[in-house]
């Protein structure tokens, strides 16, 4: 009986090792694909912004279109920062209270 338990434990250990090795190799590939996707998304957003500046240039002029797009992007960034700050403060409050008041 002890030999069977030992064999079972060794087989389980070997199985878990092979599972971990497979997950590790897949994680590298998944990370690489995510990086490539992020690069493509960055270029797509850049192309959209350049296209927006070019299309607005015909309506309001090149300098004004650049200013409008830049101010719009800065406003969006500011809104995101305010949202992040409020979430950070809320998280700090929950963590400092031990999570009792944040639920």
PDB file of C-alpha atoms in Angstrom:
ATOM      1  CA  UNK A   1       0.000   0.000   0.000  1.00  0.00           C
ATOM      2  CA  UNK A   2       2.845   2.399   0.853  1.00  0.00           C
ATOM      3  CA  UNK A   3       4.503   1.646  -2.480  1.00  0.00           C
ATOM      4  CA  UNK A   4       1.292   2.465  -4.345  1.00  0.00           C
ATOM      5  CA  UNK A   5       0.939   5.747  -2.458  1.00  0.00           C
ATOM      6  CA  UNK A   6       4.560   6.616  -3.226  1.00  0.00           C
ATOM      7  CA  UNK A   7       4.099   5.775  -6.917  1.00  0.00           C
ATOM      8  CA  UNK A   8       0.918   7.830  -7.013  1.00  0.00           C
ATOM      9  CA  UNK A   9       2.660  10.793  -5.387  1.00  0.00           C
ATOM     10  CA  UNK A  10       5.557  10.568  -7.876  1.00  0.00           C
ATOM     11  CA  UNK A  11       3.173  10.357 -10.806  1.00  0.00           C
ATOM     12  CA  UNK A  12       1.200  13.346  -9.526  1.00  0.00           C
ATOM     13  CA  UNK A  13       4.415  15.337  -9.065  1.00  0.00           C
ATOM     14  CA  UNK A  14       5.543  14.503 -12.603  1.00  0.00           C
ATOM     15  CA  UNK A  15       2.133  15.511 -13.946  1.00  0.00           C
ATOM     16  CA  UNK A  16       2.190  18.845 -12.098  1.00  0.00           C
ATOM     17  CA  UNK A  17       5.730  19.547 -13.326  1.00  0.00           C
ATOM     18  CA  UNK A  18       4.716  18.939 -16.930  1.00  0.00           C
ATOM     19  CA  UNK A  19       1.645  21.135 -16.459  1.00  0.00           C
ATOM     20  CA  UNK A  20       3.799  23.940 -15.040  1.00  0.00           C
ATOM     21  CA  UNK A  21       6.303  23.619 -17.891  1.00  0.00           C
ATOM     22  CA  UNK A  22       3.510  23.796 -20.469  1.00  0.00           C
ATOM     23  CA  UNK A  23       1.938  26.817 -18.771  1.00  0.00           C
ATOM     24  CA  UNK A  24       5.321  28.558 -18.638  1.00  0.00           C
ATOM     25  CA  UNK A  25       6.010  28.029 -22.322  1.00  0.00           C
ATOM     26  CA  UNK A  26       2.522  29.221 -23.248  1.00  0.00           C
ATOM     27  CA  UNK A  27       2.833  32.278 -20.988  1.00  0.00           C
ATOM     28  CA  UNK A  28       5.856  33.455 -22.980  1.00  0.00           C
ATOM     29  CA  UNK A  29       3.946  33.153 -26.245  1.00  0.00           C
ATOM     30  CA  UNK A  30       0.877  34.860 -24.795  1.00  0.00           C
ATOM     31  CA  UNK A  31       2.990  37.754 -23.501  1.00  0.00           C
ATOM     32  CA  UNK A  32       4.691  38.151 -26.885  1.00  0.00           C
ATOM     33  CA  UNK A  33       1.316  38.256 -28.649  1.00  0.00           C
ATOM     34  CA  UNK A  34       0.024  40.839 -26.170  1.00  0.00           C
ATOM     35  CA  UNK A  35       3.069  43.035 -26.791  1.00  0.00           C
ATOM     36  CA  UNK A  36       2.576  42.794 -30.559  1.00  0.00           C
ATOM     37  CA  UNK A  37      -1.133  43.613 -30.150  1.00  0.00           C
ATOM     38  CA  UNK A  38      -0.267  46.643 -28.003  1.00  0.00           C
ATOM     39  CA  UNK A  39       2.189  47.895 -30.636  1.00  0.00           C
ATOM     40  CA  UNK A  40      -0.428  47.538 -33.379  1.00  0.00           C
ATOM     41  CA  UNK A  41      -3.030  49.280 -31.226  1.00  0.00           C
ATOM     42  CA  UNK A  42      -0.598  52.145 -30.573  1.00  0.00           C
ATOM     43  CA  UNK A  43       0.018  52.598 -34.292  1.00  0.00           C
ATOM     44  CA  UNK A  44      -3.716  52.412 -35.026  1.00  0.00           C
ATOM     45  CA  UNK A  45      -4.461  55.149 -32.482  1.00  0.00           C
ATOM     46  CA  UNK A  46      -1.593  57.229 -33.868  1.00  0.00           C
ATOM     47  CA  UNK A  47      -2.948  56.820 -37.400  1.00  0.00           C
ATOM     48  CA  UNK A  48      -6.414  57.847 -36.185  1.00  0.00           C
ATOM     49  CA  UNK A  49      -5.038  60.974 -34.513  1.00  0.00           C
ATOM     50  CA  UNK A  50      -3.012  61.957 -37.581  1.00  0.00           C
ATOM     51  CA  UNK A  51      -6.064  61.371 -39.768  1.00  0.00           C
ATOM     52  CA  UNK A  52      -8.179  63.482 -37.441  1.00  0.00           C
ATOM     53  CA  UNK A  53      -5.685  66.364 -37.625  1.00  0.00           C
ATOM     54  CA  UNK A  54      -5.538  66.105 -41.414  1.00  0.00           C
ATOM     55  CA  UNK A  55      -9.301  65.967 -41.834  1.00  0.00           C
ATOM     56  CA  UNK A  56      -9.873  68.909 -39.487  1.00  0.00           C
ATOM     57  CA  UNK A  57      -7.166  70.905 -41.261  1.00  0.00           C
ATOM     58  CA  UNK A  58      -9.446  71.293 -44.267  1.00  0.00           C
ATOM     59  CA  UNK A  59     -12.177  72.754 -42.061  1.00  0.00           C
ATOM     60  CA  UNK A  60     -10.343  74.974 -39.572  1.00  0.00           C
ATOM     61  CA  UNK A  61      -6.750  75.093 -40.771  1.00  0.00           C
ATOM     62  CA  UNK A  62      -3.707  73.013 -39.880  1.00  0.00           C
ATOM     63  CA  UNK A  63      -2.605  74.886 -36.752  1.00  0.00           C
ATOM     64  CA  UNK A  64      -6.100  75.065 -35.315  1.00  0.00           C
ATOM     65  CA  UNK A  65      -6.746  71.391 -36.010  1.00  0.00           C
ATOM     66  CA  UNK A  66      -3.511  70.446 -34.278  1.00  0.00           C
ATOM     67  CA  UNK A  67      -4.494  72.598 -31.304  1.00  0.00           C
ATOM     68  CA  UNK A  68      -8.031  71.159 -31.114  1.00  0.00           C
ATOM     69  CA  UNK A  69      -6.815  67.558 -31.230  1.00  0.00           C
ATOM     70  CA  UNK A  70      -4.028  68.245 -28.718  1.00  0.00           C
ATOM     71  CA  UNK A  71      -6.352  69.979 -26.252  1.00  0.00           C
ATOM     72  CA  UNK A  72      -8.922  67.200 -26.655  1.00  0.00           C
ATOM     73  CA  UNK A  73      -6.314  64.534 -25.909  1.00  0.00           C
ATOM     74  CA  UNK A  74      -5.004  66.477 -22.920  1.00  0.00           C
ATOM     75  CA  UNK A  75      -8.549  66.784 -21.554  1.00  0.00           C
ATOM     76  CA  UNK A  76      -9.047  63.038 -21.923  1.00  0.00           C
ATOM     77  CA  UNK A  77      -5.732  62.410 -20.153  1.00  0.00           C
ATOM     78  CA  UNK A  78      -6.747  64.773 -17.342  1.00  0.00           C
ATOM     79  CA  UNK A  79     -10.090  63.000 -16.879  1.00  0.00           C
ATOM     80  CA  UNK A  80      -8.282  59.649 -16.733  1.00  0.00           C
ATOM     81  CA  UNK A  81      -5.852  61.002 -14.140  1.00  0.00           C
ATOM     82  CA  UNK A  82      -8.685  62.352 -11.987  1.00  0.00           C
ATOM     83  CA  UNK A  83     -10.420  58.976 -12.175  1.00  0.00           C
ATOM     84  CA  UNK A  84      -7.206  57.180 -11.247  1.00  0.00           C
ATOM     85  CA  UNK A  85      -6.629  59.558  -8.328  1.00  0.00           C
ATOM     86  CA  UNK A  86     -10.126  58.998  -6.943  1.00  0.00           C
ATOM     87  CA  UNK A  87      -9.730  55.218  -7.251  1.00  0.00           C
ATOM     88  CA  UNK A  88      -6.339  55.418  -5.540  1.00  0.00           C
ATOM     89  CA  UNK A  89      -7.801  57.427  -2.667  1.00  0.00           C
ATOM     90  CA  UNK A  90     -10.710  54.997  -2.333  1.00  0.00           C
ATOM     91  CA  UNK A  91      -8.318  52.057  -2.325  1.00  0.00           C
ATOM     92  CA  UNK A  92      -6.140  53.715   0.312  1.00  0.00           C
ATOM     93  CA  UNK A  93      -9.205  54.311   2.471  1.00  0.00           C
ATOM     94  CA  UNK A  94     -10.293  50.685   2.215  1.00  0.00           C
ATOM     95  CA  UNK A  95      -6.812  49.359   2.927  1.00  0.00           C
ATOM     96  CA  UNK A  96      -6.209  51.708   5.866  1.00  0.00           C
ATOM     97  CA  UNK A  97      -9.586  50.786   7.399  1.00  0.00           C
ATOM     98  CA  UNK A  98      -8.873  47.114   6.987  1.00  0.00           C
ATOM     99  CA  UNK A  99     -11.674  46.868   4.450  1.00  0.00           C
ATOM    100  CA  UNK A 100     -14.443  47.327   7.021  1.00  0.00           C
ATOM    101  CA  UNK A 101     -15.960  50.561   5.690  1.00  0.00           C
ATOM    102  CA  UNK A 102     -15.343  50.015   2.008  1.00  0.00           C
ATOM    103  CA  UNK A 103     -17.892  47.250   1.503  1.00  0.00           C
TER     104      UNK A 103
END
